[in-house]
Structures are given as C-alpha cells and as structure tokens.
Short mmCIF file of C-alpha atoms and ligand atoms in Angstrom, two decimals:
data_model
loop_
_atom_site.label_atom_id
_atom_site.label_comp_id
_atom_site.label_asym_id
_atom_site.label_seq_id
_atom_site.Cartn_x
_atom_site.Cartn_y
_atom_site.Cartn_z
CA MET A 2 -26.94 33.49 -3.24
CA ALA A 3 -29.69 36.01 -2.40
CA ILE A 4 -29.83 39.66 -1.50
CA LEU A 5 -31.65 39.93 1.72
CA PRO A 6 -33.64 42.66 3.13
CA ILE A 7 -32.00 44.83 5.66
CA ILE A 8 -33.76 45.84 8.92
CA TRP A 9 -34.06 49.57 9.64
CA ALA A 10 -33.83 50.81 13.38
CA PRO A 11 -35.95 51.23 15.75
CA ASP A 12 -36.69 47.42 15.48
CA PRO A 13 -36.74 45.02 18.54
CA ILE A 14 -34.76 42.56 16.47
CA LEU A 15 -31.62 44.99 16.40
CA LYS A 16 -31.95 45.17 20.35
CA THR A 17 -31.69 41.34 20.87
CA ARG A 18 -28.69 39.38 22.21
CA CYS A 19 -27.90 36.78 19.62
CA ALA A 20 -27.57 33.07 20.06
CA LYS A 21 -24.29 31.34 19.65
CA ILE A 22 -23.55 29.04 16.46
CA SER A 23 -23.04 25.40 18.06
CA GLU A 24 -21.77 24.29 14.47
CA VAL A 25 -20.75 26.15 11.45
CA ASP A 26 -23.06 23.99 8.85
CA ALA A 27 -24.06 24.23 5.44
CA GLU A 28 -27.04 26.52 6.37
CA ILE A 29 -24.70 28.87 8.39
CA ARG A 30 -22.22 29.01 5.31
CA ARG A 31 -25.07 29.69 3.18
CA LEU A 32 -26.28 32.83 5.48
CA MET A 33 -22.64 33.97 5.38
CA ASP A 34 -22.64 33.83 1.50
CA ASP A 35 -26.17 35.63 1.31
CA MET A 36 -24.81 38.31 3.76
CA LEU A 37 -21.90 38.93 1.93
CA GLU A 38 -23.81 39.47 -1.37
CA THR A 39 -26.30 41.76 0.64
CA MET A 40 -23.39 43.70 2.19
CA TYR A 41 -21.67 44.26 -1.38
CA ALA A 42 -24.86 45.24 -2.82
CA ALA A 43 -25.69 47.96 -0.33
CA PRO A 44 -22.75 48.66 -0.29
CA GLY A 45 -21.27 48.43 3.13
CA VAL A 46 -18.09 47.14 4.68
CA GLY A 47 -19.67 44.86 7.43
CA LEU A 48 -23.02 43.10 8.15
CA ALA A 49 -24.26 41.34 11.14
CA ALA A 50 -27.04 38.51 11.14
CA PRO A 51 -29.75 40.47 13.16
CA GLN A 52 -29.64 43.11 10.37
CA VAL A 53 -31.15 40.49 8.06
CA GLY A 54 -33.43 39.10 10.82
CA VAL A 55 -31.46 36.23 12.11
CA THR A 56 -30.70 36.48 15.81
CA ARG A 57 -27.43 34.41 15.63
CA ARG A 58 -23.89 35.06 16.08
CA VAL A 59 -22.82 35.49 12.53
CA VAL A 60 -20.83 38.56 11.00
CA VAL A 61 -19.16 39.26 7.60
CA VAL A 62 -16.78 42.06 6.80
CA ASP A 63 -14.66 43.33 3.90
CA CYS A 64 -12.56 46.26 4.63
CA ALA A 65 -10.28 45.92 1.41
CA ARG A 66 -9.88 49.50 -0.24
CA ALA A 67 -11.76 49.95 -3.88
CA ASP A 68 -8.17 49.44 -5.44
CA GLU A 69 -7.50 46.19 -3.67
CA GLU A 70 -8.77 42.69 -4.36
CA PRO A 71 -11.73 41.83 -2.21
CA ARG A 72 -11.03 40.48 1.28
CA PRO A 73 -14.21 38.88 2.55
CA ILE A 74 -14.13 37.43 6.23
CA ARG A 75 -16.85 35.22 7.32
CA MET A 76 -16.93 34.88 11.17
CA ALA A 77 -19.27 32.80 13.63
CA ASN A 78 -19.26 33.64 17.22
CA PRO A 79 -16.78 36.34 17.09
CA GLU A 80 -15.26 37.73 20.25
CA LEU A 81 -13.07 40.40 21.51
CA LEU A 82 -10.06 38.86 23.32
CA THR A 83 -8.16 41.81 23.94
CA VAL A 84 -8.50 45.54 23.15
CA SER A 85 -5.68 48.04 22.84
CA GLU A 86 -5.28 50.82 25.32
CA ASP A 87 -5.32 53.54 22.88
CA GLU A 88 -8.52 54.86 21.27
CA ALA A 89 -9.50 56.08 17.86
CA ILE A 90 -12.44 58.29 16.89
CA ASN A 91 -13.98 57.38 13.37
CA GLU A 92 -17.06 58.30 11.79
CA GLU A 93 -19.36 55.42 11.79
CA GLY A 94 -22.45 54.53 9.68
CA CYS A 95 -24.89 51.62 9.76
CA LEU A 96 -26.97 49.78 6.96
CA SER A 97 -29.60 49.81 9.57
CA LEU A 98 -29.48 53.63 10.13
CA PRO A 99 -29.38 54.66 6.41
CA SER A 100 -27.72 58.28 5.79
CA HIS A 101 -26.87 58.91 9.64
CA TYR A 102 -23.28 59.36 10.77
CA ALA A 103 -21.60 60.11 14.13
CA ASP A 104 -18.30 60.00 15.69
CA VAL A 105 -17.67 57.07 17.90
CA ILE A 106 -14.80 56.50 20.27
CA ARG A 107 -13.49 52.76 20.53
CA PRO A 108 -10.15 50.87 21.06
CA ALA A 109 -7.97 51.33 18.21
CA GLY A 110 -7.08 47.76 17.88
CA ALA A 111 -8.37 44.43 18.88
CA LYS A 112 -7.46 40.77 19.03
CA ILE A 113 -10.62 38.76 17.48
CA LEU A 114 -11.35 35.08 18.14
CA TYR A 115 -14.04 33.62 15.67
CA LEU A 116 -14.99 30.30 13.92
CA ASP A 117 -14.29 30.59 10.13
CA GLU A 118 -16.70 29.23 7.63
CA THR A 119 -15.03 25.71 7.99
CA GLY A 120 -15.62 25.67 11.74
CA VAL A 121 -11.94 26.33 12.36
CA SER A 122 -11.02 28.52 15.18
CA ARG A 123 -9.00 31.73 14.32
CA VAL A 124 -7.50 34.81 15.94
CA ILE A 125 -6.67 37.80 13.95
CA LYS A 126 -5.06 41.13 15.17
CA THR A 127 -6.85 44.16 13.89
CA GLU A 128 -6.39 47.87 13.63
CA GLY A 129 -7.86 50.72 11.66
CA LEU A 130 -11.26 50.27 9.80
CA LEU A 131 -11.23 46.45 10.19
CA ALA A 132 -10.77 46.92 14.02
CA THR A 133 -13.59 49.45 14.32
CA CYS A 134 -15.87 47.57 11.90
CA ILE A 135 -15.65 44.26 13.88
CA GLN A 136 -16.47 45.87 17.05
CA HIS A 137 -19.35 47.55 15.21
CA GLU A 138 -20.60 44.13 14.23
CA ILE A 139 -19.99 42.40 17.68
CA ASP A 140 -22.09 45.20 19.18
CA HIS A 141 -24.81 44.27 16.70
CA LEU A 142 -24.74 40.60 18.31
CA ASN A 143 -25.41 42.08 21.57
CA GLY A 144 -28.30 44.23 20.54
CA ILE A 145 -26.02 47.46 20.65
CA LEU A 146 -25.96 50.08 17.68
CA PHE A 147 -23.38 52.90 17.04
CA VAL A 148 -25.85 55.47 18.39
CA ASP A 149 -25.80 53.73 21.77
CA HIS A 150 -22.28 55.26 22.11
CA ILE A 151 -23.25 58.87 21.31
CA SER A 152 -25.29 61.48 23.40
CA ALA A 153 -28.93 60.44 24.00
CA LEU A 154 -29.98 63.68 22.44
CA LYS A 155 -28.23 62.96 19.12
CA ARG A 156 -29.50 59.32 19.29
CA ASN A 157 -32.96 60.36 19.93
CA MET A 158 -32.91 62.82 16.71
CA ILE A 159 -31.53 60.08 14.71
CA PHE A 160 -34.27 57.66 15.82
CA LYS A 161 -36.97 60.40 15.32
CA LYS A 162 -35.75 60.72 11.59
CA MET A 163 -35.66 56.87 11.29
CA VAL A 164 -39.31 56.43 12.36
CA LYS A 165 -40.36 58.93 9.64
CA ALA A 166 -38.00 57.24 6.86
CA LYS A 167 -39.74 53.86 7.90
CA ARG A 168 -43.20 55.31 7.59
CA GLU A 169 -42.28 56.60 4.27
CA ARG A 170 -40.55 53.37 3.11
CA HIS A 171 -43.86 51.55 4.16
CA LEU A 172 -46.00 53.96 2.24
CA GLU A 173 -43.90 53.50 -0.92
CA SER A 174 -44.28 49.85 -0.84
CA ALA A 175 -47.87 49.97 -0.33
CA ASP A 176 -48.55 51.95 -3.75
O1 GNR B 209 -20.66 49.92 5.97
C1 GNR B 209 -20.59 50.29 7.29
N1 GNR B 209 -19.54 51.28 7.32
C2 GNR B 209 -18.86 51.34 8.62
C3 GNR B 209 -18.37 52.60 8.68
C4 GNR B 209 -17.69 52.87 9.89
C5 GNR B 209 -17.77 52.07 10.98
C6 GNR B 209 -18.55 50.71 11.06
C7 GNR B 209 -19.19 50.44 9.77
S1 GNR B 209 -20.06 49.11 9.37
C8 GNR B 209 -21.30 49.55 8.16
C9 GNR B 209 -22.34 48.34 7.78
C10 GNR B 209 -23.01 48.04 9.07
O2 GNR B 209 -24.00 48.53 9.19
N2 GNR B 209 -22.62 46.93 9.57
O3 GNR B 209 -23.20 46.68 10.76
NI1 NI B 210 -24.28 48.28 11.62
#
C-alpha cells in the first residue's frame, strides 16, 4: 500500500467529471487500498479518487467513531438512488481545502448504489455523518467541492487563502 499526495484546490483535476469504472479489477482494488491508507494517514473520513489525481469514479469512506472498530467502505460508481426530504446542516471540511470549514445543507439521509471491491452491486441506506460524507464524495466525482454549496463571497475568500497556501507549500518543497 502507499500514501498518495493529495491535490489542493484550486486545481482543474478537482473540477473534472470522473469516468465510470467498467470493471472492478486488481488495479482498482489497489487504488482503493492506497486511498484508504492515504485517508487514514491524513486523517479524514472519506476520500475521492480525483483528490489523488485519478479522475475515475472511486470513493472510500470510514465514518466509525474513534472508540469503534474501523469500518472501511470501498465504492466504485457510487450513485444517489434516493435522498430524504429532510435536510441536515453539517460543518464540512475537505482534505483538498485543508483547515477550511463551512456549514453545508444536504439531504439528511440517502440510499446509495455502488459496486463493492469484488464488483458486487450493493445498496446501503445512510444517515448522519455517513450520508453527508458519501454525498460529499459523490460531489467530488462530479467536479464539485463543498464550497460550491456556500456563498460565492465565502468561497472566493477560501480560494484566495488556498492560492496563498499552495504558493507557500511550493516554496517549502523548493528549499
Ligand atoms: O475528512 C473529511 N471530513 C468531512 C467532514 C464533514 C463532511 C465531509 C467530510 S469528507 C472529508 C475528507 C474529504 O475531503 N473527502 O473528500
Ligand atoms: Ni473532500
């Protein structure tokens, strides 16, 4: 397994609509495992393939609490089948926008269809953090970031700070 570098916004890769997986093969399973290792190291509760530079529809999540056993979920081609009518406001963060947080309104629950790591089609009913997290990850596969759900003013403030943070990260790696 390997820890992969995480792409920071703004970056055109994070705005790309990702391609469907035609078959969950060994290469995709390897990508899922590397993404999980990268996510746990960050640490984060979810990660989408475009965040590690791969524009394909692959997502990993683990929303288990710290006092629970890990519950990794590997997904290819995740889709929202249905969403609940009731909404929830949650403070979201993103590994591609480090140290920026904002309240986002989304459906509180969702039924998700995906292919697991063996290529078997599964449906899960989600609520709470898992529902929020999977919707955030599916957004990534469609080139959408959580800041696209907030005001343009707040979004532009965050992007300006990210441009500066990226410049400083590049200067660091240069010396
Ligand atoms: O680690 C993460 N935490 C988080 C918190 C609230 C809503 C969504 C998330 S996902 C994020 C990791 C990430 O950037 N996934 O794409
Ligand atoms: Ni994210």
